[in-house]
Every structure is written in structure tokens, then in C-alpha cells.
CSV table of C-alpha atoms in Angstrom, one decimal:
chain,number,residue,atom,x,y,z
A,1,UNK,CA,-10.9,-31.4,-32.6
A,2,UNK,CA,-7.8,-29.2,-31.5
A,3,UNK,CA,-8.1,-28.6,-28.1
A,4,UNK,CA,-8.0,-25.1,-27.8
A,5,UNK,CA,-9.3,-24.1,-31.1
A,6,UNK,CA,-13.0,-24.8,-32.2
A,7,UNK,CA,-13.3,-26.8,-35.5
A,8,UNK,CA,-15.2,-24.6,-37.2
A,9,UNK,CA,-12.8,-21.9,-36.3
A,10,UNK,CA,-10.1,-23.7,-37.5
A,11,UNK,CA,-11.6,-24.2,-40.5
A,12,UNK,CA,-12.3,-20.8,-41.5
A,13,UNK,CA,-8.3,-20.3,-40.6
A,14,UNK,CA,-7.4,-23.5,-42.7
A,15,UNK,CA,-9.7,-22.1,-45.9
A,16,UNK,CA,-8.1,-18.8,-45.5
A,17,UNK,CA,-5.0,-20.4,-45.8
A,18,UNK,CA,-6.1,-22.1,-48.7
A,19,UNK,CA,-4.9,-25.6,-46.9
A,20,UNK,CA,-7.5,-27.3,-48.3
A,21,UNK,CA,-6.1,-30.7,-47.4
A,22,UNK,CA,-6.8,-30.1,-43.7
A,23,UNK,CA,-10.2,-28.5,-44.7
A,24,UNK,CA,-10.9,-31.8,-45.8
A,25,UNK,CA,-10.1,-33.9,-42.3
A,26,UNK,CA,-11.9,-31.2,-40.9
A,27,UNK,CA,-14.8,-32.0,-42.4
A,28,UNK,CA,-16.1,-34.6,-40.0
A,29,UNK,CA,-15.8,-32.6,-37.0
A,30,UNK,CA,-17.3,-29.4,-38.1
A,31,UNK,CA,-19.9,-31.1,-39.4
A,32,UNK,CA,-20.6,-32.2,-35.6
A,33,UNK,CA,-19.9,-30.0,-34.0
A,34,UNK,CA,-22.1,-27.4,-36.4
A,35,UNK,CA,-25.5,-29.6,-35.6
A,36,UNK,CA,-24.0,-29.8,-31.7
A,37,UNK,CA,-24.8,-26.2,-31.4
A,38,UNK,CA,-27.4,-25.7,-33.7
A,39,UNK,CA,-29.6,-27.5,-31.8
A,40,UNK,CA,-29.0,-24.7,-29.2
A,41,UNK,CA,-30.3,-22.1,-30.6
A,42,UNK,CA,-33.4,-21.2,-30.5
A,43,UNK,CA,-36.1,-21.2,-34.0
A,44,UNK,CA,-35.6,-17.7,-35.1
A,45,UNK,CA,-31.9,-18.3,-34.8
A,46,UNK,CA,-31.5,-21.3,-36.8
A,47,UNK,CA,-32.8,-20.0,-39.9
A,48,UNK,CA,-30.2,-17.4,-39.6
A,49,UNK,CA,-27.0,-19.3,-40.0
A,50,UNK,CA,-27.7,-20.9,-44.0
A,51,UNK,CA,-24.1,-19.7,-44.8
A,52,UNK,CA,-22.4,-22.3,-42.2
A,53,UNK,CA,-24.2,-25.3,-43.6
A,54,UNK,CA,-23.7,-24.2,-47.6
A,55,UNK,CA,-20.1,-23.7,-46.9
A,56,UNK,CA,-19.6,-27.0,-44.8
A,57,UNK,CA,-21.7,-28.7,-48.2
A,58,UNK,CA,-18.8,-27.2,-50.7
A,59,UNK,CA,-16.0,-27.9,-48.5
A,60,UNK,CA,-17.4,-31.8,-48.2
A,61,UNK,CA,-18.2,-31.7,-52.1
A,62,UNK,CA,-14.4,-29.8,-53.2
A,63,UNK,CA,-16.5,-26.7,-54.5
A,64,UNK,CA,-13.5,-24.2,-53.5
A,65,UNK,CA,-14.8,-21.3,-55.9
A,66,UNK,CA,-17.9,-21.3,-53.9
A,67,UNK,CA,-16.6,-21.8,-50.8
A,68,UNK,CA,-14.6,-18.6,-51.3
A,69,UNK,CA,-18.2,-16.5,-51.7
A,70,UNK,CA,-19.7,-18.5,-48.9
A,71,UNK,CA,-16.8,-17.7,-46.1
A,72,UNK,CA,-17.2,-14.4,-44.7
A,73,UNK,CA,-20.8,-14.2,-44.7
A,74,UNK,CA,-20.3,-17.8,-42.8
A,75,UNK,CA,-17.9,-16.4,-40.4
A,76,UNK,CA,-20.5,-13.7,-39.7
A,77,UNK,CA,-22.9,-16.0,-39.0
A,78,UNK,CA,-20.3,-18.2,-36.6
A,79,UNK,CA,-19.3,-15.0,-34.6
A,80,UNK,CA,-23.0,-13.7,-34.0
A,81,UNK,CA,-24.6,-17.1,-33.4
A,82,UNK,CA,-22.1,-19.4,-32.5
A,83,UNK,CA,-19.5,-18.1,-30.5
A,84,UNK,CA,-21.1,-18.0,-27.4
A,85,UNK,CA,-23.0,-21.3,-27.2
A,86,UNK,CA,-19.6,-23.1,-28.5
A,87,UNK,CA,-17.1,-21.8,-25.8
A,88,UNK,CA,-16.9,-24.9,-23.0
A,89,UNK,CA,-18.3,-23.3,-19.7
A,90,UNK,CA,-14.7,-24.7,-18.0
A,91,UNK,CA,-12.9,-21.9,-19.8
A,92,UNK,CA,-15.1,-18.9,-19.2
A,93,UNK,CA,-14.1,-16.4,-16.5
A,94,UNK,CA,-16.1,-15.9,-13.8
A,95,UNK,CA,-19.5,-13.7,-14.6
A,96,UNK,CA,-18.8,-10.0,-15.5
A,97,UNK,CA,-21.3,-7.1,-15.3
A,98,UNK,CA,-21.6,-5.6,-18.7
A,99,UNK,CA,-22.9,-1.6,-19.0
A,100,UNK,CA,-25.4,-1.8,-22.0
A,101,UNK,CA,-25.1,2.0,-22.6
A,102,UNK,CA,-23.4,3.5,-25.6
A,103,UNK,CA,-20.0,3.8,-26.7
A,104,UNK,CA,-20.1,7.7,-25.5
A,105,UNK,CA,-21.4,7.2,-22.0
A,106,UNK,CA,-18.8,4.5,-21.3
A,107,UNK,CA,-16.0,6.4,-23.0
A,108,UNK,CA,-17.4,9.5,-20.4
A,109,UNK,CA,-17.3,6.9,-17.3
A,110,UNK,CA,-13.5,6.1,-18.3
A,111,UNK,CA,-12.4,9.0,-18.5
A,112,UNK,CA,-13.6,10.2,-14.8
A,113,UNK,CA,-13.0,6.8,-13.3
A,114,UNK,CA,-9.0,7.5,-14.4
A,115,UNK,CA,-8.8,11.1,-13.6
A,116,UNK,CA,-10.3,9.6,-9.7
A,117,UNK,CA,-8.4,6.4,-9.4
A,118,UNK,CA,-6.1,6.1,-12.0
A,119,UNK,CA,-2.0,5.8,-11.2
A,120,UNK,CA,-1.2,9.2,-10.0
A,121,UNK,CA,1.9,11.4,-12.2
A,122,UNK,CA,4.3,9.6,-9.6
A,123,UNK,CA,3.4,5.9,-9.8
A,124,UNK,CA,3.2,6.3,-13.9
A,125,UNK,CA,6.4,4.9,-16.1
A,126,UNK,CA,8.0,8.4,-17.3
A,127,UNK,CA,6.9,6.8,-20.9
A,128,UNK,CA,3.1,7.6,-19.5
A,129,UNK,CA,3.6,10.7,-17.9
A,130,UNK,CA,2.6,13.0,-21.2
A,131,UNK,CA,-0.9,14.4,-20.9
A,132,UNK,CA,-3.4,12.7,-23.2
A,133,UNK,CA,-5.6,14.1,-25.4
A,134,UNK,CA,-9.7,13.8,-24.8
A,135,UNK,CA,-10.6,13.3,-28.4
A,136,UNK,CA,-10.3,10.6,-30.6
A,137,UNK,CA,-9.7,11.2,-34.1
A,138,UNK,CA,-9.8,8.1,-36.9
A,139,UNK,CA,-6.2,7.7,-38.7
A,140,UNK,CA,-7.0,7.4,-42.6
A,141,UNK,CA,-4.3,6.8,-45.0
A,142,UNK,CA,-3.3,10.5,-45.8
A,143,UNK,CA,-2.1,11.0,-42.3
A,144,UNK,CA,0.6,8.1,-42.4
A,145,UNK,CA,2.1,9.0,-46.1
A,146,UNK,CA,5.5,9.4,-44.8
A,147,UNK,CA,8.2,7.6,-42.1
A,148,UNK,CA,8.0,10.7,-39.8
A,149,UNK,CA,4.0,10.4,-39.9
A,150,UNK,CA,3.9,7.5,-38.6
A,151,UNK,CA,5.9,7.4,-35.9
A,152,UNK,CA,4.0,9.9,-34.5
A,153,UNK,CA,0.5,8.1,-35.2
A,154,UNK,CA,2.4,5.3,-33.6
A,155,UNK,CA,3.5,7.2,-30.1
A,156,UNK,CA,-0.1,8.6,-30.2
A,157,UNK,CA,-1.5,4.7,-30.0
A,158,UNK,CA,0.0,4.0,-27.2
A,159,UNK,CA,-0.8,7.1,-25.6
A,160,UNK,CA,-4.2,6.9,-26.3
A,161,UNK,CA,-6.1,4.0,-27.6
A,162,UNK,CA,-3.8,1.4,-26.1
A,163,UNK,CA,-4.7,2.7,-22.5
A,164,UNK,CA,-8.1,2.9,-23.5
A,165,UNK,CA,-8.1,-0.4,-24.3
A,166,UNK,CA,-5.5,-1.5,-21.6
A,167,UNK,CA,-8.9,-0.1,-19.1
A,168,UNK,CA,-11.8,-1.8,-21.1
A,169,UNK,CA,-9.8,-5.4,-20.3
A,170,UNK,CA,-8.7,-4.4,-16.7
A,171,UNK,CA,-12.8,-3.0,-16.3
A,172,UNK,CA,-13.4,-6.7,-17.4
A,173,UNK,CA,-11.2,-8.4,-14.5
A,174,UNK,CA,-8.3,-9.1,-16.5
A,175,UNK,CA,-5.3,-8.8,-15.0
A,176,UNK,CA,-2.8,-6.6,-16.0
A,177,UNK,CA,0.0,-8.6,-17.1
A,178,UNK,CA,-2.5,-10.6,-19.3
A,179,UNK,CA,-3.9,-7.4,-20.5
A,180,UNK,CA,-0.8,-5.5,-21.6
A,181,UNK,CA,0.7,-9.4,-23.5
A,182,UNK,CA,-2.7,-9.5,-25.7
A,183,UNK,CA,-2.4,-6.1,-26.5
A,184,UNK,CA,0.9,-6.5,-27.7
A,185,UNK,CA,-0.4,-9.6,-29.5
A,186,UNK,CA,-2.5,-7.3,-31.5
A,187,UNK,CA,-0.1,-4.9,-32.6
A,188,UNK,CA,2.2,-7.5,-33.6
A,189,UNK,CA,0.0,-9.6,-35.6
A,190,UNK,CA,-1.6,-7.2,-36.8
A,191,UNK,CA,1.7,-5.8,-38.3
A,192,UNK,CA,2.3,-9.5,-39.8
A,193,UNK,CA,-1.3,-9.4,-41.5
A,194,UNK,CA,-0.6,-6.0,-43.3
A,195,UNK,CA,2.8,-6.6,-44.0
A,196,UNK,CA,2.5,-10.1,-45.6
A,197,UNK,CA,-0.6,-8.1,-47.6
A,198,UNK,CA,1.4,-5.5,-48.8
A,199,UNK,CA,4.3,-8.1,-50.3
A,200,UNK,CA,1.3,-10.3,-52.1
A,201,UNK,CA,-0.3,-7.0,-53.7
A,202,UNK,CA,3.4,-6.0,-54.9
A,203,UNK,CA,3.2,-9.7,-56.5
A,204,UNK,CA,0.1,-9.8,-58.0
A,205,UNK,CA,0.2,-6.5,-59.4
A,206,UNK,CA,3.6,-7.4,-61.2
A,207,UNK,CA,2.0,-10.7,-62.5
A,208,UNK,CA,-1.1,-8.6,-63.7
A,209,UNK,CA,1.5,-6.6,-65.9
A,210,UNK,CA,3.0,-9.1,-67.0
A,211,UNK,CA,-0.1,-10.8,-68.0
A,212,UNK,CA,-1.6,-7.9,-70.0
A,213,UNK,CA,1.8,-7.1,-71.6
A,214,UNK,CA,2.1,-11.0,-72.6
A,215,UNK,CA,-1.6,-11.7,-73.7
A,216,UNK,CA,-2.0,-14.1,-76.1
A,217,UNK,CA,2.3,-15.5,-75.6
A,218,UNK,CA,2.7,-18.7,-74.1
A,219,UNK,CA,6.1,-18.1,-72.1
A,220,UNK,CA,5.9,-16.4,-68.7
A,221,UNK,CA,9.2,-13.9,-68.8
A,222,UNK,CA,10.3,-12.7,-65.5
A,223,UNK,CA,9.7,-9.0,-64.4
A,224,UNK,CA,12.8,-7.6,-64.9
A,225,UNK,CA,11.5,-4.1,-65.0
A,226,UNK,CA,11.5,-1.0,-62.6
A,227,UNK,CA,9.5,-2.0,-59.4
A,228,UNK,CA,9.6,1.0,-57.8
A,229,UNK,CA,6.3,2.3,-59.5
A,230,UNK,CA,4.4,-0.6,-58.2
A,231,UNK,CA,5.1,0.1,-54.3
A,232,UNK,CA,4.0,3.6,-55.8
A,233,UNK,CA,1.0,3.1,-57.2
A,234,UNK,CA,0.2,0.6,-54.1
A,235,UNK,CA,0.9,3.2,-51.6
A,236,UNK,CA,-1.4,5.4,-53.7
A,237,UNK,CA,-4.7,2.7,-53.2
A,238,UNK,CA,-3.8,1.6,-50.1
A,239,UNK,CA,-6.7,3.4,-48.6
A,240,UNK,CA,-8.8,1.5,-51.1
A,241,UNK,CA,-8.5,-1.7,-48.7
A,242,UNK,CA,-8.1,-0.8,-45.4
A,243,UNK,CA,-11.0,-1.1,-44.3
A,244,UNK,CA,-11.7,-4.4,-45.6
A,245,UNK,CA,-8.7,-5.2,-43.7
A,246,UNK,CA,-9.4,-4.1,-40.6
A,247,UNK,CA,-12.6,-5.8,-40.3
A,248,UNK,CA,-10.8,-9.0,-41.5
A,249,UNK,CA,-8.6,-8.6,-39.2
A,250,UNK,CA,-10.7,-7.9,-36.2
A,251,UNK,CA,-13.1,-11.1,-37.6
A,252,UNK,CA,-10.6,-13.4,-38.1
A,253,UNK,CA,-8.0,-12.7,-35.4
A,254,UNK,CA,-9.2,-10.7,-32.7
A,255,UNK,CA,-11.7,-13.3,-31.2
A,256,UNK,CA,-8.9,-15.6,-30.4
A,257,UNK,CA,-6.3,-13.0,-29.4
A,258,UNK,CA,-9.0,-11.8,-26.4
A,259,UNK,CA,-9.7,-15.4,-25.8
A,260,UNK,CA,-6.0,-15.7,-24.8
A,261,UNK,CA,-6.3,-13.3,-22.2
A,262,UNK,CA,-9.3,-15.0,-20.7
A,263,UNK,CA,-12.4,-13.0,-22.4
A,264,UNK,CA,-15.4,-14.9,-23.5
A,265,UNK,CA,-17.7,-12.3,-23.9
A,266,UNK,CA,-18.4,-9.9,-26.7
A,267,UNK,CA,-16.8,-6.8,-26.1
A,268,UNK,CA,-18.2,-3.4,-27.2
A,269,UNK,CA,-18.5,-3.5,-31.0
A,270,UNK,CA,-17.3,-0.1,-31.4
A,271,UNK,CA,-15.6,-0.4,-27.5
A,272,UNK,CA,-11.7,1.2,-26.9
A,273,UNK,CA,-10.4,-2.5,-27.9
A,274,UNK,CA,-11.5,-2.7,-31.3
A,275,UNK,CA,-10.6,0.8,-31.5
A,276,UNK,CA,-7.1,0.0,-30.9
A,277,UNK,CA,-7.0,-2.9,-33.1
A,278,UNK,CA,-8.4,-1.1,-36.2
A,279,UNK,CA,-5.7,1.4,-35.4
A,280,UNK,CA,-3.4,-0.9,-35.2
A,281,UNK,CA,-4.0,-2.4,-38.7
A,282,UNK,CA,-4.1,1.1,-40.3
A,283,UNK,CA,-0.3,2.1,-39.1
A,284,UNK,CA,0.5,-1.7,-39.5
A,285,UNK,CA,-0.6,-1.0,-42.7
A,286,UNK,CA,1.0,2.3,-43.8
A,287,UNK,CA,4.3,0.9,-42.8
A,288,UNK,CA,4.1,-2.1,-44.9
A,289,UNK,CA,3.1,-0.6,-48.0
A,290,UNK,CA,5.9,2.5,-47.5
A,291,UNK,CA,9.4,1.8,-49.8
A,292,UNK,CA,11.3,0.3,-48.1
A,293,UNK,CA,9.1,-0.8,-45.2
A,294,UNK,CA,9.2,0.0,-41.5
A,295,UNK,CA,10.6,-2.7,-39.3
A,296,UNK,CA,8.8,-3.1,-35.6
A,297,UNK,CA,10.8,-5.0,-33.7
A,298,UNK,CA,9.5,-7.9,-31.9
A,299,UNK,CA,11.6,-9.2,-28.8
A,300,UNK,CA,8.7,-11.2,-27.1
A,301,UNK,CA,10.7,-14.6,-27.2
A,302,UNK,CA,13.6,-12.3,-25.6
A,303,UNK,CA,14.1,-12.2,-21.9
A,304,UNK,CA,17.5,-11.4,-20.8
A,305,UNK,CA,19.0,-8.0,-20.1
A,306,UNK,CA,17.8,-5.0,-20.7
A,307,UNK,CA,18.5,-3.2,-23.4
A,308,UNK,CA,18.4,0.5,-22.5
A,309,UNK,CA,19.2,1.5,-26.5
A,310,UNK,CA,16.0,-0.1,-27.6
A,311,UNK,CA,13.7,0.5,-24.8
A,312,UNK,CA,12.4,2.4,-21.7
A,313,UNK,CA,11.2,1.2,-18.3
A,314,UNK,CA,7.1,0.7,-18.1
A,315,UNK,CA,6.8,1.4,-13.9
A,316,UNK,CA,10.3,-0.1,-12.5
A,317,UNK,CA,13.9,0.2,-13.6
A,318,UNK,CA,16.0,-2.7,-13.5
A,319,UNK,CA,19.1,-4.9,-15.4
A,320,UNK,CA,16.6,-7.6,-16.7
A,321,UNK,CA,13.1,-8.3,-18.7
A,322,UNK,CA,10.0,-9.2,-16.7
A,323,UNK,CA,7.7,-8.4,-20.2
A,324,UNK,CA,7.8,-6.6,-22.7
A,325,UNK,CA,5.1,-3.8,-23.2
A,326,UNK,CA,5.6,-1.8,-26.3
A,327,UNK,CA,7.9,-2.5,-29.4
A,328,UNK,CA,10.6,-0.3,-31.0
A,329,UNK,CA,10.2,0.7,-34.3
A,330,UNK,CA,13.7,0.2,-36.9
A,331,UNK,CA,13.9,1.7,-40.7
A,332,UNK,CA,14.8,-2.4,-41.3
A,333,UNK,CA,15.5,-4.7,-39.7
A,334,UNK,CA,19.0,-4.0,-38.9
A,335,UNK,CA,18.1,-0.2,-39.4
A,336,UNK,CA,18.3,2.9,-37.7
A,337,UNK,CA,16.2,3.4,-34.5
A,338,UNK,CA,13.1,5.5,-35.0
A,339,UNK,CA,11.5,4.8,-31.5
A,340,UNK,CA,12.2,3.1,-28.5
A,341,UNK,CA,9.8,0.3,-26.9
A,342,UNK,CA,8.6,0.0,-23.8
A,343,UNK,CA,9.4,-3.3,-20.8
A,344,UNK,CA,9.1,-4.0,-17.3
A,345,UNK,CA,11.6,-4.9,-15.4
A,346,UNK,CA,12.4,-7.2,-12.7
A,347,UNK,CA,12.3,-5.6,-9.3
């Protein structure tokens, strides 16, 4: 079992992959480790979690078809049963005070608990110092139909649900440095989901022509043909699938991402952190299915001087990277600028 990752966890990563070699040395293990915990739950809880054993029966017996119907349903299962009772005691953080009230009270309670204590217009980066807005309003695909569009949606998360978030993780004793690197995390894989989906739909909808225009012909011609109304007709059903994506996302990814920062409970289902990350997979989204694609730049491995082209200061000026807070956005990758990032700086 990896040491970090649960089996079963793995698993689900390994199937999505469609590695189905490791899926099959995992076997063993999740097998294990899904009766270890099973026997933890209680009676009306066992007869709740049917997926997880059907699925580990057609991964042990090659049934990849079924598996395929059997995993999200199984993951469901995993996340509302299992998660809890599987994470070793050694690596959860010490024990935080949840408020059980609704989404609305605690958005309420933020809100004053900033305007009280929060940094005042002086101790704020000059990135921070715009005045945010009070509502929150969901992005859907007709707002982000053009370059310009989304840069603006894209200032506007940071502004807003990233600090929203940035205080649900800080609220829940996570430090800050911690708490602004998993956000980050987000956004960038979260980019890397929805751009990778964006280039397979391009594929498979130019082998679906191909295989109505060639039905019934055994050769398999390449697609020499104008592509350009493809990305258009993909950009025109892209709100078809965002949702499905952003709950993939958020099932498949988030859990380990807010793991990383030290977080072992469940946060609010409908909380400023999967806020955030929903938003971040419906810009993610809209620039990876836009001709030709946005670019966000990711300099996280980068630590040496600071660039004062690609970025502004979070809280300190200086000549060198402590982290990195917010990425800048590029037409390519070697494209213009279309917004600067954010980084700390050494003192």
C-alpha cells in the first residue's frame, strides 16, 4: 500500500487512468483493506457501500466494461463511508470545532469576522486592496465565451472566492503558507484536468467523423480536413459537461489536494472551498476549449528572482521568490501577457 495514498484510492486513480495493470496488483490490498474498514462501520452502514465490493469483484475477474458503470457510484460510496474511518489517526490534525449551521449563516459570520479582524487597507498586498463584492454569482459558460471574459472571471476568483476559501482553511487552523500552496494546487490542476479534456473531445469528435464518413470502409484515412469547426462546435457544448466535470473533479481530486494541506475532515459541501474549486474548473474550462487556448503559467518549481513583468508582490516587496500565490495568465505559452500573478517575497 503506497504510503501516503489509500489503496482503494489509488485504485479509483489507476481505473480512471485506465492502468489496468496496476489495477490488478492492487487488487490484494484493496481487497484488505476494504473488509479492514468495513468492519467499522456500523450495520446500517454496511449495507450501504454494495458498489465497493461489486467493483473490487470486476476488477479481480477483468470485467472492465462493468467496472466502468460500477466506479463513480463506488467512489461515492468510499468518500461518504470510508474516508473518515480509513485516514490513520497519526496524520489527522489536532481536533477542530465544526459550526453545523448553513452555508448562509457561516458565509454571514465571514464576512463580519473580516470586516472586524481582517488585514487592515495598509497591511493588504496592493493586488488585495480593491473592494470586494458581497454577492456571489455562479460563472456558466456564456459569461467566459471570449479571451477578455475571462480574464476578468479570472481577476474576480481571486478577489473573491479564493479569499473565501483562503478563510474557510485558515478558520480550520491551517496555516497560511499551507493554505495559499493547496489553493494554488487547485487552480492548477484543475486547469490540467480541463485542458487535457478539451484536447481528447477535439480527438474523439474528429474520429467520430471520420467513422460516420467511412462506415462500412476498412482503411482509417487521416483527418486532413478543416479543424477549426470542431473547436467550434466544442466550445458551443461545452456547457453540456461542466458540470459533470466539476463534480469529477472535486470527487476525484479535491480530497487529496486538502489532505496535503493537513485537512481530514469534511469540509462544507457547498463551503467557500468547493466554491472555489468548481470555479476554478469552469474558467479552467473555458480557456481550454477557446481557439487557440489560454496558457496559465505555472512557475511553482521556480524560485529565483523575481520577475516584476510576470508578477506583483502578495504583502512584501523584494529581489527573490519565497512562494508563489497566484499564476499569470499568457495567450500561449510563449504569448502575450494577459495578467500578471501574484508572489511573496523574501524579506
Amino acid at each position: 500500500m503506497a504510503s501516503n495514498t489509500n489503496t482503494l484510492e489509488l485504485l479509483f486513480t489507476k481505473l480512471h487512468e485506465g492502468d489496468y495493470d496496476s489495477v490488478t496488483n492492487l487488487i490484494p490490498d484493496a481487497v484488505r483493506e476494504y473488509k479492514r474498514v468495513l468492519v467499522e462501520l456500523n450495520r446500517g452502514e454496511r449495507m450501504k457501500v454494495n458498489y465497493i465490493k461489486s467493483l473490487l469483484d470486476y476488477c479481480n475477474s477483468g470485467r472492465w466494461e462493468m467496472v466502468s458503470h460500477q466506479l463513480s457510484p463506488a467512489e461515492e460510496e468510499y468518500y461518504r463511508y470510508f474516508y473518515r474511518k480509513n485516514t490513520p489517526k497519526s496524520r489527522r490534525p489536532a481536533k477542530v470545532e465544526f459550526d453545523l449551521r448553513n452555508d448562509n449563516d457561516t458565509e454571514h459570520d465571514q464576512r463580519r469576522s473580516r470586516q472586524a479582524s481582517r488585514h487592515s487597507d495598509d497591511e493588504r498586498p496592493t493586488s488585495e486592496r480593491t473592494p470586494r463584492k458581497t454577492s456571489r454569482v455562479s460563472t456558466d459558460m456564456s459569461d467566459l465565451s471570449t479571451a477578455a471574459n475571462i480574464v476578468n472571471k479570472f481577476g474576480e476568483l481571486y478577489k473573491n472566492e479564493w479569499r473565501d476559501a483562503l478563510d474557510e482553511l485558515e478558520k480550520l487552523k491551517v496555516n497560511e503558507i499551507d493554505a495559499i500552496t493547496g489553493l494554488l494546487r487547485i487552480l492548477m490542476d484543475a486547469y490540467k484536468y480541463c485542458t487535457v479534456e478539451a484536447d481528447s473531445q477535439l480527438s474523439k469528435l474528429e474520429q467520430a467523423i471520420l467513422n460516420i464518413m467511412m462506415e462500412g470502409v476498412s482503411i482509417s484515412p487521416k483527418f486532413d480536413g478543416d479543424k477549426s469547426y470542431l473547436s467550434a462546435y466544442r466550445k458551443g457544448m461545452a456547457c453540456v459537461c461542466l458540470h459533470r466535470l466539476q463534480e469529477s473533479f472535486k470527487r476525484r481530486y479535491l480530497p487529496e489536494i486538502i489532505r496535503s494541506v493537513g485537512i481530514y475532515q469534511n469540509l462544507l459541501l457547498h463551503g467557500p472551498v468547493h466554491k472555489y474549486a468548481e470555479q476554478c474548473v469552469a474558467i479552467s474550462w473555458a480557456m481550454g476549449v477557446l481557439d487557440p487556448q489560454i496558457f496559465l503559467v505555472d512557475d511553482r518549481s521556480k524560485h529565483g528572482a523575481f520577475n516584476k513583468e510576470m508578477y506583483n508582490e502578495y504583502k512584501t516587496p523584494g529581489q527573490s521568490v519565497a512562494f508563489y500565490v497566484w499564476p499569470p495568465l499568457q495567450t500561449s505559452k510563449f504569448g502575450k501577457l494577459l495578467s500578471k500573478g501574484i508572489a511573496q517575497c523574501h524579506l
